[in-house]
Coordinates of C-alpha atoms in Angstrom, one line a residue:
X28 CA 0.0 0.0 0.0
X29 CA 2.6 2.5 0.9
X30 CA 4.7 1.4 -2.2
X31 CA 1.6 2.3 -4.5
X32 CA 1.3 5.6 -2.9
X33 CA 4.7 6.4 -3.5
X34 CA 4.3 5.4 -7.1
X35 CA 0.8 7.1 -7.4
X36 CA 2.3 10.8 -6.5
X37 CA 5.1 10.7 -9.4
X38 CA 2.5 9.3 -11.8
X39 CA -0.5 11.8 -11.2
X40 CA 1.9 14.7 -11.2
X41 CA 3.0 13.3 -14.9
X42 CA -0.3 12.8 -15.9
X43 CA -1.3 16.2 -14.8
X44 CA 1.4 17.7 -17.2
X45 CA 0.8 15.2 -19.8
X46 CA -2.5 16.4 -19.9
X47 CA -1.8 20.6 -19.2
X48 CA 0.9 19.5 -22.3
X49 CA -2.0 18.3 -25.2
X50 CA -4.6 21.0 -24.4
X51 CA -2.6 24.2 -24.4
X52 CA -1.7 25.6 -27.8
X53 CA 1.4 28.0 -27.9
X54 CA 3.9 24.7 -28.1
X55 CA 3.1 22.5 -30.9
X56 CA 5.9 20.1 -29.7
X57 CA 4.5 19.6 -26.4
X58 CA 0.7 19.0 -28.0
X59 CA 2.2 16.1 -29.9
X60 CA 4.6 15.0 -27.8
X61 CA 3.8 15.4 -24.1
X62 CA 5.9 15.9 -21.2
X63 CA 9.0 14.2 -23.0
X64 CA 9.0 17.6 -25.6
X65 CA 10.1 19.3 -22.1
X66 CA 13.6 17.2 -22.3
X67 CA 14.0 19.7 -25.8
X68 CA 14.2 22.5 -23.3
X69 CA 16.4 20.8 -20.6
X70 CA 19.1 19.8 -23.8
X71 CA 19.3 23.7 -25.2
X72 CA 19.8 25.0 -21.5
X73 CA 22.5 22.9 -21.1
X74 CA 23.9 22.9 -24.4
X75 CA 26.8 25.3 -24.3
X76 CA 28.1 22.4 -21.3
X77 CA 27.5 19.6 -23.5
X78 CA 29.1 21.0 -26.8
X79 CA 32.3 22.2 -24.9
X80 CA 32.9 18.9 -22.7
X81 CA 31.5 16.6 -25.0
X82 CA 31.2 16.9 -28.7
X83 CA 33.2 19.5 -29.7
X84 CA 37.1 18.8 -30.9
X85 CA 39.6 21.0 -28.7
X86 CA 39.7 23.7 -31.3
X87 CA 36.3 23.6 -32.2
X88 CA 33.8 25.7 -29.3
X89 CA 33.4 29.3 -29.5
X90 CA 34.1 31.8 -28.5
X91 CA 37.4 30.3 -27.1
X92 CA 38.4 26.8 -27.9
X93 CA 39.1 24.2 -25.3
X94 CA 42.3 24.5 -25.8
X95 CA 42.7 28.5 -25.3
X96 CA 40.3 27.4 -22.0
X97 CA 42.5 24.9 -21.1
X98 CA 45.7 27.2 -21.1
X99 CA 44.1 30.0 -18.8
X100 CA 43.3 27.6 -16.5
X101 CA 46.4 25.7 -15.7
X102 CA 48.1 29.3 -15.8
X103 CA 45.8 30.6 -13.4
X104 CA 46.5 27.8 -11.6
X105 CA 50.2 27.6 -12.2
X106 CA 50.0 24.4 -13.2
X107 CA 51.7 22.9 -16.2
X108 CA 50.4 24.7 -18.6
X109 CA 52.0 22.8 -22.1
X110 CA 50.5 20.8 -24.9
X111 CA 51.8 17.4 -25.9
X112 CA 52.0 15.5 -29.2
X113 CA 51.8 18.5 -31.3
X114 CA 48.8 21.0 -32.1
X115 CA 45.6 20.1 -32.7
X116 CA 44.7 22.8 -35.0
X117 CA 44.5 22.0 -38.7
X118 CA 47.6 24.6 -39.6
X119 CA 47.8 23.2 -43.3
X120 CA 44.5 23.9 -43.9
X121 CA 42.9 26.6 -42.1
X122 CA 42.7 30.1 -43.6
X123 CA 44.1 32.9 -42.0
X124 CA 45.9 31.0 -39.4
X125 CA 48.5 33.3 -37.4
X126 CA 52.1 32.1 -37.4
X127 CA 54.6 34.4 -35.0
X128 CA 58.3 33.9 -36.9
X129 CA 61.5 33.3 -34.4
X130 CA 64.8 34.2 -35.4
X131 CA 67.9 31.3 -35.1
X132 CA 70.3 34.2 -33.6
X133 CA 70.1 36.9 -30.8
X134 CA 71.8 38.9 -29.0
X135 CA 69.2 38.2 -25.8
X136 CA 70.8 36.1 -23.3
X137 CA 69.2 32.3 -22.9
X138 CA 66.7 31.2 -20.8
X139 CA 66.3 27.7 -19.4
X140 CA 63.7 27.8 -16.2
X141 CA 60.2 26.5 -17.3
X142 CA 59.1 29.6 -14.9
X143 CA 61.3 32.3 -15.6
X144 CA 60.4 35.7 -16.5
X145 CA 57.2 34.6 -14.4
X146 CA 58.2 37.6 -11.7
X147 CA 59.4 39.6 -14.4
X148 CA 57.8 43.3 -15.0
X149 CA 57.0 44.2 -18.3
X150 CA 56.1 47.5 -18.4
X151 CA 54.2 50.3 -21.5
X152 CA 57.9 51.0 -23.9
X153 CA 55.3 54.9 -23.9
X154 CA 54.7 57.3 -21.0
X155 CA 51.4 57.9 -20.8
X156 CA 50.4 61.4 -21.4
X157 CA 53.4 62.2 -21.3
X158 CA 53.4 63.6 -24.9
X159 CA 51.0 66.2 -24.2
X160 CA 52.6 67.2 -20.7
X161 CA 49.8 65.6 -18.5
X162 CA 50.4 66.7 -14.9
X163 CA 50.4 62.9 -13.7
X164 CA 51.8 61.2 -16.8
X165 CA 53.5 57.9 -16.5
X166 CA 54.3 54.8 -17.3
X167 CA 52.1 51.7 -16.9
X168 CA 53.9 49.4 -15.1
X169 CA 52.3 46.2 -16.6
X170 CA 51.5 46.0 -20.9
X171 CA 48.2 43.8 -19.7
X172 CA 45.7 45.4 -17.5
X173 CA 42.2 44.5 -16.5
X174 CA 39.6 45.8 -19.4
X175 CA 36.5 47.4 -18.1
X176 CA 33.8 45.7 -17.1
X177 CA 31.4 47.0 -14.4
X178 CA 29.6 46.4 -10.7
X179 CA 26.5 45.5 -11.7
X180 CA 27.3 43.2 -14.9
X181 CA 30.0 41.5 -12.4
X182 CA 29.7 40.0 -8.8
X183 CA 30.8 42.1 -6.1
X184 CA 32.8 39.1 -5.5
X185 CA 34.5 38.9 -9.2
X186 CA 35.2 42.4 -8.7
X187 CA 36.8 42.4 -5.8
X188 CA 38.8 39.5 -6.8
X189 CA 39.7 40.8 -10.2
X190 CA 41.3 44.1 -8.2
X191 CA 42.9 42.2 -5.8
X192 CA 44.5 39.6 -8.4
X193 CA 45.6 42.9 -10.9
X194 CA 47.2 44.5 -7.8
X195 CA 49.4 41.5 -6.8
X196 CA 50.6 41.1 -10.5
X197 CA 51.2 45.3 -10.5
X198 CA 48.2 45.8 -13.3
X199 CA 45.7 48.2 -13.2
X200 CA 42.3 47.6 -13.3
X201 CA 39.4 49.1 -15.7
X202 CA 36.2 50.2 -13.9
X203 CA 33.7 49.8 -16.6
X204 CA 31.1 52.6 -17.2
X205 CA 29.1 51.2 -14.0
X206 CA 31.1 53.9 -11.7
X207 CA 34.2 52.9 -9.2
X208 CA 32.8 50.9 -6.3
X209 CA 34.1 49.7 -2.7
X210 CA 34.8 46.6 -4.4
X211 CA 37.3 48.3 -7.0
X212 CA 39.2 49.8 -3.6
X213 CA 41.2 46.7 -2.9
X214 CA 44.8 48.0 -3.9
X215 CA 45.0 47.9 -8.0
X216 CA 45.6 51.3 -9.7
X217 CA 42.6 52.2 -11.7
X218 CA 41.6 53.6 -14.7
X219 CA 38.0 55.2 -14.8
X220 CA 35.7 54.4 -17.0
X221 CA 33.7 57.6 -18.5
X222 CA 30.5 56.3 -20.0
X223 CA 27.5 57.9 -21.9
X224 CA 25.1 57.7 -18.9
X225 CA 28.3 59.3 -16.6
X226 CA 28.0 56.4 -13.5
X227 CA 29.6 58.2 -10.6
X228 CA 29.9 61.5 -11.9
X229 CA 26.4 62.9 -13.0
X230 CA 24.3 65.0 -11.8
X231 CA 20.7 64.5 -10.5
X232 CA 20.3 64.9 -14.3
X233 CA 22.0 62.8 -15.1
X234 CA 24.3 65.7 -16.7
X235 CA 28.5 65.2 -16.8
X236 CA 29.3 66.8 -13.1
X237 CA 33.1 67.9 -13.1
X238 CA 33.8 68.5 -9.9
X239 CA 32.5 64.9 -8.8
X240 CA 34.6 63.5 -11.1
X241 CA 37.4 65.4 -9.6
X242 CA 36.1 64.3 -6.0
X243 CA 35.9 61.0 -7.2
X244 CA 39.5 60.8 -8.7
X245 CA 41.3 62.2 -5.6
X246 CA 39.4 59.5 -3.4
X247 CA 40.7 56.5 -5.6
X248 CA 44.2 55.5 -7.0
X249 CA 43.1 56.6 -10.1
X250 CA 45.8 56.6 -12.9
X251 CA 44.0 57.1 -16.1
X252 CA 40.8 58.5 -16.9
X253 CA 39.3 56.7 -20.4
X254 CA 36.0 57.9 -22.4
X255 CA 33.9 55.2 -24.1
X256 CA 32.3 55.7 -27.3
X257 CA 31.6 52.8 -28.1
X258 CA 32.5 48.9 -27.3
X259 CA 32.9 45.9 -29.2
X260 CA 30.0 44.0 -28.0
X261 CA 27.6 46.5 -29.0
X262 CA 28.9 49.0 -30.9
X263 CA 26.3 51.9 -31.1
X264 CA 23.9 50.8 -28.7
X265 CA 22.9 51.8 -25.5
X266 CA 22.0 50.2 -22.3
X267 CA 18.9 49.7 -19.5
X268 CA 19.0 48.7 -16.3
X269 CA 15.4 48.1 -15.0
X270 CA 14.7 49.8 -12.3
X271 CA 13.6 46.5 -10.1
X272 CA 17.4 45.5 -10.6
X273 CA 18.5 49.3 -9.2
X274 CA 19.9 48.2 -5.5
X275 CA 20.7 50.7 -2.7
X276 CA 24.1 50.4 -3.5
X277 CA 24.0 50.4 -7.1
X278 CA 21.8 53.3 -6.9
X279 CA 25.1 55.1 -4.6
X280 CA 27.8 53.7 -6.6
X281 CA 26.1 55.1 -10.2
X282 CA 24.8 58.0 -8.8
X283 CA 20.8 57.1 -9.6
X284 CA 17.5 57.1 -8.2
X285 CA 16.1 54.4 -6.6
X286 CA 12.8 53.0 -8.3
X287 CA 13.6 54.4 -11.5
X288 CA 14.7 52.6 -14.8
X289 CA 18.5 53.8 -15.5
X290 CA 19.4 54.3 -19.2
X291 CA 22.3 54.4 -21.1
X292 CA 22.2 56.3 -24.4
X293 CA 23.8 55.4 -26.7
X294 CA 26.0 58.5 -27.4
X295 CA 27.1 61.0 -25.2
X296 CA 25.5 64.4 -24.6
X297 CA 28.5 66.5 -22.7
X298 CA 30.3 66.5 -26.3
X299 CA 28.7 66.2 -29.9
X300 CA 31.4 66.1 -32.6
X301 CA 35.5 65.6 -32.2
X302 CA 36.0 69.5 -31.7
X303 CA 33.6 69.2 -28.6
X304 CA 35.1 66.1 -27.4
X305 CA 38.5 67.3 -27.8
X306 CA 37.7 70.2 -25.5
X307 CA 35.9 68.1 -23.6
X308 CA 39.2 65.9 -23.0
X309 CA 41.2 69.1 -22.4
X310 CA 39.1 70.4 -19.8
X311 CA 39.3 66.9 -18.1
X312 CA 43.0 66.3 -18.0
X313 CA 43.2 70.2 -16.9
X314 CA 40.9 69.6 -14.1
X315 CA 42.4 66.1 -12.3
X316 CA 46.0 66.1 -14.0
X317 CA 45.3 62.5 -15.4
X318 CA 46.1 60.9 -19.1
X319 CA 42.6 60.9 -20.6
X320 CA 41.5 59.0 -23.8
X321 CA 39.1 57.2 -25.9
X322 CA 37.7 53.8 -26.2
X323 CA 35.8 52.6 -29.6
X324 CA 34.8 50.1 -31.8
X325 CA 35.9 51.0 -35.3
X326 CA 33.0 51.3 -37.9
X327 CA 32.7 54.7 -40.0
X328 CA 36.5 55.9 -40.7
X329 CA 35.1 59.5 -41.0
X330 CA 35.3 60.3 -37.2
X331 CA 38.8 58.5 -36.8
X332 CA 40.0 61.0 -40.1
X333 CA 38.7 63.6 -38.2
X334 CA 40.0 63.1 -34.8
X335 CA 43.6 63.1 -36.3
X336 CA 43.1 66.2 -38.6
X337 CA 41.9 67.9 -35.3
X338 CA 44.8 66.7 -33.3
X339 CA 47.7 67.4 -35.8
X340 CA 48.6 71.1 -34.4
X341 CA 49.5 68.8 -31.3
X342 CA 47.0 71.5 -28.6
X343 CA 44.9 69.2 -28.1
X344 CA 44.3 64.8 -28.4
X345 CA 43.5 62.1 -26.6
X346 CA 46.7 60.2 -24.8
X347 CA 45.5 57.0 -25.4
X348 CA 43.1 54.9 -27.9
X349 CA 41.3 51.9 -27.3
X350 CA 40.4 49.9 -30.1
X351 CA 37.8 47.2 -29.2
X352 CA 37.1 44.6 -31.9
X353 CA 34.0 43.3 -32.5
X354 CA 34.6 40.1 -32.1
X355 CA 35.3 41.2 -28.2
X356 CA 32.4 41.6 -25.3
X357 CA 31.7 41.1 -21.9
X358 CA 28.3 42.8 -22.5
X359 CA 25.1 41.0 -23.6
X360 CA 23.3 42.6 -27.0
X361 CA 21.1 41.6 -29.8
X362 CA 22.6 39.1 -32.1
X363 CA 23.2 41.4 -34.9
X364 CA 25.5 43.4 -33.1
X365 CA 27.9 40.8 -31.4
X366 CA 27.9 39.1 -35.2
X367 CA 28.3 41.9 -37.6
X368 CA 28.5 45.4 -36.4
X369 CA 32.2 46.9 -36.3
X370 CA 35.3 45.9 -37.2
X371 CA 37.3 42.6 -35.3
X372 CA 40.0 43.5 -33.8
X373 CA 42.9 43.3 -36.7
X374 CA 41.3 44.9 -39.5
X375 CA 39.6 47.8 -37.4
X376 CA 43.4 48.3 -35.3
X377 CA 45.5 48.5 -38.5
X378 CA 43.1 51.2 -40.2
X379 CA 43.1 53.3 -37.4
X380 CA 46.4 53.1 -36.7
X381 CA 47.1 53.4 -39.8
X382 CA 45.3 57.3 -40.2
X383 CA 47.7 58.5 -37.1
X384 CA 51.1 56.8 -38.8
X385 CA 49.7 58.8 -42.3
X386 CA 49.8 61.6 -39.9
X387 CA 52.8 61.1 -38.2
X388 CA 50.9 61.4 -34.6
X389 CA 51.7 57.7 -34.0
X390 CA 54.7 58.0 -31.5
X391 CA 52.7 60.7 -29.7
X392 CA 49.4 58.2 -28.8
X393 CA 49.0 55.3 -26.7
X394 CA 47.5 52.1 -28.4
X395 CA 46.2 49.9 -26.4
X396 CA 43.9 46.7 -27.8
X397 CA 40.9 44.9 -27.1
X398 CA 39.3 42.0 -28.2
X399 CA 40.4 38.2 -27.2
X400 CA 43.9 39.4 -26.9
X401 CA 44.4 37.7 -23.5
X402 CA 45.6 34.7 -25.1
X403 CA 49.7 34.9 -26.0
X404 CA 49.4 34.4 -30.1
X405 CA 46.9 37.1 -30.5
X406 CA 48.4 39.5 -28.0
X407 CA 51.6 38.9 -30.6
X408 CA 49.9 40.3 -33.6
X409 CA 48.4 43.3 -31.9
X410 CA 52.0 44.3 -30.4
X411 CA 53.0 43.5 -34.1
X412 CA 50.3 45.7 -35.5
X413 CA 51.3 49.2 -33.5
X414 CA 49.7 48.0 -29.6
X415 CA 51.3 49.5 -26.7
X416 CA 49.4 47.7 -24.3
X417 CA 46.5 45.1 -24.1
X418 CA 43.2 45.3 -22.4
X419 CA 41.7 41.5 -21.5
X420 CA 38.4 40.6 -20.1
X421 CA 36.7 37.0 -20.1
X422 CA 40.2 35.9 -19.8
X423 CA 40.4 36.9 -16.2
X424 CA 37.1 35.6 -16.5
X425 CA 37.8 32.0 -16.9
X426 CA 40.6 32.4 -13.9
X427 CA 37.8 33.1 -11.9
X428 CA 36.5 30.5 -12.7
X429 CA 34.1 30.9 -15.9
X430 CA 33.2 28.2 -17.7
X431 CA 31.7 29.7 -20.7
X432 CA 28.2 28.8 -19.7
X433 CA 27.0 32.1 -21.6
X434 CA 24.0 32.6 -19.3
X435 CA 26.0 36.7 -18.3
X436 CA 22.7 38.4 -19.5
X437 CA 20.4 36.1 -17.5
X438 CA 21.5 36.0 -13.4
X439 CA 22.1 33.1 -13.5
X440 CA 25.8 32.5 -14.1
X441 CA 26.9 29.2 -12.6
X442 CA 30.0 30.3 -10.9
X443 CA 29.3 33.5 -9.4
X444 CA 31.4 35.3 -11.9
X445 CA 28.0 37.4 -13.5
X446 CA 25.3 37.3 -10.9
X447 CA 24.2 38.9 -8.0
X448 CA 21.9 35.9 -6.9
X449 CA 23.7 35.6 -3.4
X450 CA 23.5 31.7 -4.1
X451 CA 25.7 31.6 -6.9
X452 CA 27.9 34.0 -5.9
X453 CA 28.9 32.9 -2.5
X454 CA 30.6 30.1 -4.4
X455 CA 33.1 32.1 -5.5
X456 CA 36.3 32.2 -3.0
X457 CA 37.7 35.8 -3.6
X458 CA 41.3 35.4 -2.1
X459 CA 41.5 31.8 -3.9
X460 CA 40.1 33.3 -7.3
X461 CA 42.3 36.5 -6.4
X462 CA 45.7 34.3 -6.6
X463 CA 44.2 32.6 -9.9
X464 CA 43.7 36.0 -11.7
X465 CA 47.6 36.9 -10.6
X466 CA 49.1 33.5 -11.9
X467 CA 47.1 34.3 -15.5
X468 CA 48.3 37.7 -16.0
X469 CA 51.6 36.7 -14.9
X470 CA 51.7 34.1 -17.3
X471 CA 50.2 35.6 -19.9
X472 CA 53.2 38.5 -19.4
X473 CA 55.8 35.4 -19.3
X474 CA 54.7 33.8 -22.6
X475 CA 54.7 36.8 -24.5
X476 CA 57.3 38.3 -23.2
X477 CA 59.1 34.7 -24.3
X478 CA 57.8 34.9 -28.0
X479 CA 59.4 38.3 -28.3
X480 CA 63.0 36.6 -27.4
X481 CA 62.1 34.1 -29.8
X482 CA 61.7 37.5 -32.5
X483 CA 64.9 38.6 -30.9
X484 CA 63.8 41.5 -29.0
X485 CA 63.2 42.7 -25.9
X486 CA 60.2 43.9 -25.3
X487 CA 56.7 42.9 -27.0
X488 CA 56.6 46.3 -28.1
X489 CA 59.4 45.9 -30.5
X490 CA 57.9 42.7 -32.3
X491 CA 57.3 44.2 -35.9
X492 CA 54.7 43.6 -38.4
X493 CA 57.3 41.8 -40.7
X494 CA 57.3 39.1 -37.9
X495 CA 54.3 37.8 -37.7
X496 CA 52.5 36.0 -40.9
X497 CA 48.7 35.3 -41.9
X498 CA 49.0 31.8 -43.8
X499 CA 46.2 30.5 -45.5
X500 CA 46.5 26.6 -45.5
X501 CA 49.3 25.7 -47.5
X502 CA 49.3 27.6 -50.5
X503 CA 50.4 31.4 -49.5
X504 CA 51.1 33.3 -46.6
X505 CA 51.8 37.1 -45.8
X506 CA 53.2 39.0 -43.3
X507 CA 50.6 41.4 -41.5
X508 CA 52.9 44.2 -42.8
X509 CA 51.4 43.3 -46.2
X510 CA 48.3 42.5 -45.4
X511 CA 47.4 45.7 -43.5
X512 CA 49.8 47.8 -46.2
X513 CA 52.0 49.0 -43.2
X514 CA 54.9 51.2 -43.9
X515 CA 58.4 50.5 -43.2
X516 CA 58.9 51.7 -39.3
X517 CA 54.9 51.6 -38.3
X518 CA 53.7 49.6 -35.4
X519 CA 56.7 50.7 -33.5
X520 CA 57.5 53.1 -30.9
X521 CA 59.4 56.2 -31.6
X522 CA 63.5 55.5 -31.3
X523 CA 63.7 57.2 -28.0
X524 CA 60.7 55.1 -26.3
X525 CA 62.8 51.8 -28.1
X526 CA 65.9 52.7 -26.6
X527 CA 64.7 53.6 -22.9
X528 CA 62.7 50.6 -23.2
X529 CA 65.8 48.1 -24.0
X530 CA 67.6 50.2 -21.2
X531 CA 64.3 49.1 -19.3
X532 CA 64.3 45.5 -19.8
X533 CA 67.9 44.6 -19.3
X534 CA 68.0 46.3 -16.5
X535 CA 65.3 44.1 -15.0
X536 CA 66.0 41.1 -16.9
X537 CA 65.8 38.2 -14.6
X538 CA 68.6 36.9 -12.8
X539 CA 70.4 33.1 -12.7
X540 CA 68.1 31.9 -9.8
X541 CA 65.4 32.3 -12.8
X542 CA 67.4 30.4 -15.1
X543 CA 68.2 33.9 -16.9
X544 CA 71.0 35.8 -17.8
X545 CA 72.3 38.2 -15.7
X546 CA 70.6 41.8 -14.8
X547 CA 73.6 43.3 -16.5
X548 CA 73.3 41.4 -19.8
X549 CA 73.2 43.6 -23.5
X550 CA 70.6 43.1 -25.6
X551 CA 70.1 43.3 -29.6
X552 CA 69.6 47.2 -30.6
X553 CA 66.0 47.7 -31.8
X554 CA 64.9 47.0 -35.3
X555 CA 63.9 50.0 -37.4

């Protein structure tokens, strides 16, 4: 009797949706196929899991391959972190395929340690705003730093871990547009994040307020100050926060009402053209001493051709650009935008680069990329293509332990990396995930820093666009100097910034104990 009982509950609660299943009509699978139509459902929502650990070869998921997973986490872990029996990806056929090209001799000394250079700083081979005389230019430290990506879209948890994992490796750490929270207070050096709807210094407006951006910058370790226009995700578009999502201390952190819906526009409204926004960057750096520049996506040229006719008197610019590619994102957006509005990464970089080299304004602006570049090969070609420094985002991402779930947009992310469900989120172990996001940027700053003495040089910075080739399968290949019709001499810093860069690097070069030469060993003389 109590065996038919038990059984009886399960079955009437499957004949109850059996029978909810054939009457209603907005699901045609369900009518014809009830209660098992719901495993259809159950399969999608778990879908991006199953391809990634299941049915997809290791260079086969997207956005990032297992492979490219695989590598952030056993360097966040600082684990071993090679491949064995060869590559998996099919270089002899695949078009477009990125090959980095060593040189047999050097003047660099050896290595030998499997971890050297791991403790080795790396810094920008540029001041920062220190061509236009900025009051607090310098120079960044580290050549990768956190990318922007706010409270709000992020865990208090993943941003708190994310600053305290940039500080220990000596990176700074992007605020996103969301405004600079407690959470971004945990001893990184920061660059603020200027968006269109002005998060953490508006007024009750919601007008650009410049003297609580001022306040704001003097309460903060705040190095950099840098204007988005637009962002590879969505390029153009704006944003909403719904005002049931508007928490007390999102509400003080962004500067907002509570119970109201927050909106982002999608351009800004204290500046309308390149004149105004030049001014608008003047008055800025005047006002807090800080580099100021720009971040974009690249899609009309028109307002890149203007910005470097405007800035070729040299009164006023921007000290550093951001190009984001459009194959880059943190954000959520409709479909069309992540697919097929703006440029990736390469294409969009080299063209505007390639409008301030025409101008010979190069040498006197930052570059720094965006766009998958956390991973060593790519973060090659964008050095080789003009980069100063590289921005990276879901990269840090997977050292916190991401999983590529794809569920950012929906609350629900399964490692407490995107969510504020308190659930979720107390799964993440900051000072644990803190020590993960150190050991990727370190190694990400190791391997690269290796490829360039496999070019011979001594600094990323100096690898040129001759090194580095696009191959497509078998049949031809061409260097990216080529490809992008660079000039002899572009993509590299000016003579000056190469030499105190060299005097940089060999002064810091690691010592024996790393397997190194010693700190007093020469290195080759920069390649025009």
């Amino acid at each position: 009797m109590e065996w038919s009982k038990a059984l009886g509950i399960p079955a009437a609660a499957l004949a109850a949706v059996a029978s909810y299943d054939m009457l209603q009509r907005k699901h045609s699978l369900l009518r014809n196929f009830p209660v098992v139509g719901h495993g259809r459902h159950l399969l999608e929502a778990v879908g991006p899991e199953l391809r990634q650990y299941i049915i997809t070869r290791n260079d086969e998921e997207r956005p990032f391959t297992r492979d490219q997973r695989r590598w952030v986490y056993a360097s966040s872990k600082q684990e071993n972190n090679t491949f064995g029996f060869g590559t998996d990806n099919d270089v002899e056929y695949t078009d477009g395929y990125t090959i980095i090209k060593h040189r047999t001799f050097s003047q660099l000394p050896a290595s030998g340690a499997p971890h050297s250079g791991e403790g080795l700083e790396v810094p920008s081979a540029k001041i920062l705003g220190g061509p236009l005389g900025r009051a607090k230019a310098f120079r960044p430290p580290s050549f990768a730093n956190i990318s922007g990506m706010s409270f709000g879209s992020l865990s208090s948890a993943a941003v708190t871990a994310l600053n305290q994992g940039a500080a220990a490796a000596g990176c700074m750490h992007n605020t996103g547009e969301g405004g600079l929270s407690r959470y971004h207070r945990n001893g990184a050096e920061l660059i603020f994040q200027i968006g269109t709807a002005y998060f953490g210094c508006r007024d009750e407006e919601g007008r650009f307020d410049l003297d609580r951006l001022v306040a704001l910058t003097e309460s903060a370790p705040v190095r950099a100050l840098e204007i988005k226009l637009s962002q590879g995700a969505k390029p153009g578009l704006g944003g909403l926060l719904p005002a049931a999502k508007v928490t007390p201390e999102i509400a003080e952190i962004r500067g907002v009402a509570m119970g109201r819906d927050v909106v982002s526009p999608s351009r800004h409204t204290a500046f309308h053209d390149v004149d105004s926004m030049l001014d608008f960057v003047e008055l800025v750096a005047s006002e807090t001493g800080l580099p100021v520049g720009i971040k974009a996506a690249v899609g009309d040229p028109t307002f890149w051709q203007s910005l470097v006719g405007s800035m070729r008197s040299g009164e006023r610019g921007v000290d550093f650009v951001t190009v984001d590619g459009g194959e880059g994102g943190t954000g959520a957006a409709p479909l069309v935008f992540t697919d097929a509005v703006s440029l990736p990464f390469r294409s969009g970089f080299a063209r505007v680069y390639g409008q301030f080299a025409e101008a010979d304004l190069a040498e006197r602006v930052t570059f720094v990329g965006s766009g998958k570049l956390g991973l060593p090969d790519n973060a090659v070609a964008a050095f080789a293509l003009g980069c100063d420094m590289l921005n990276v985002a879901r990269e840090p991402m997977f050292a916190l332990g991401c999983i590529q779930a794809q569920k950012c947009h929906t609350d629900t992310c399964p490692t407490g990396v995107a969510t504020h469900n308190r659930w979720l989120e107390r799964g993440l172990d900051v000072p644990s995930k803190a020590a993960r996001v150190e050991g990727y940027l370190r190694a990400l700053r190791r391997d690269v820093f290796k490829v360039a003495e496999a070019c011979g040089v001594a600094h990323p910075g100096l690898i040129g666009a001759d090194d580095v080739e696009v191959a497509d399968g078998n049949r031809r290949s061409v260097t990216l100097a080529e490809l992008y019709g660079y000039r002899e001499g572009w993509g590299m810093p000016s003579l000056a910034d190469r030499e105190e860069i060299i005097r940089i690097m060999t002064a810091r070069a690691p010592g024996p104990e790393d397997g190194e030469g010693s700190p007093g060993a020469t290195t080759a003389p920069p390649r025009p």
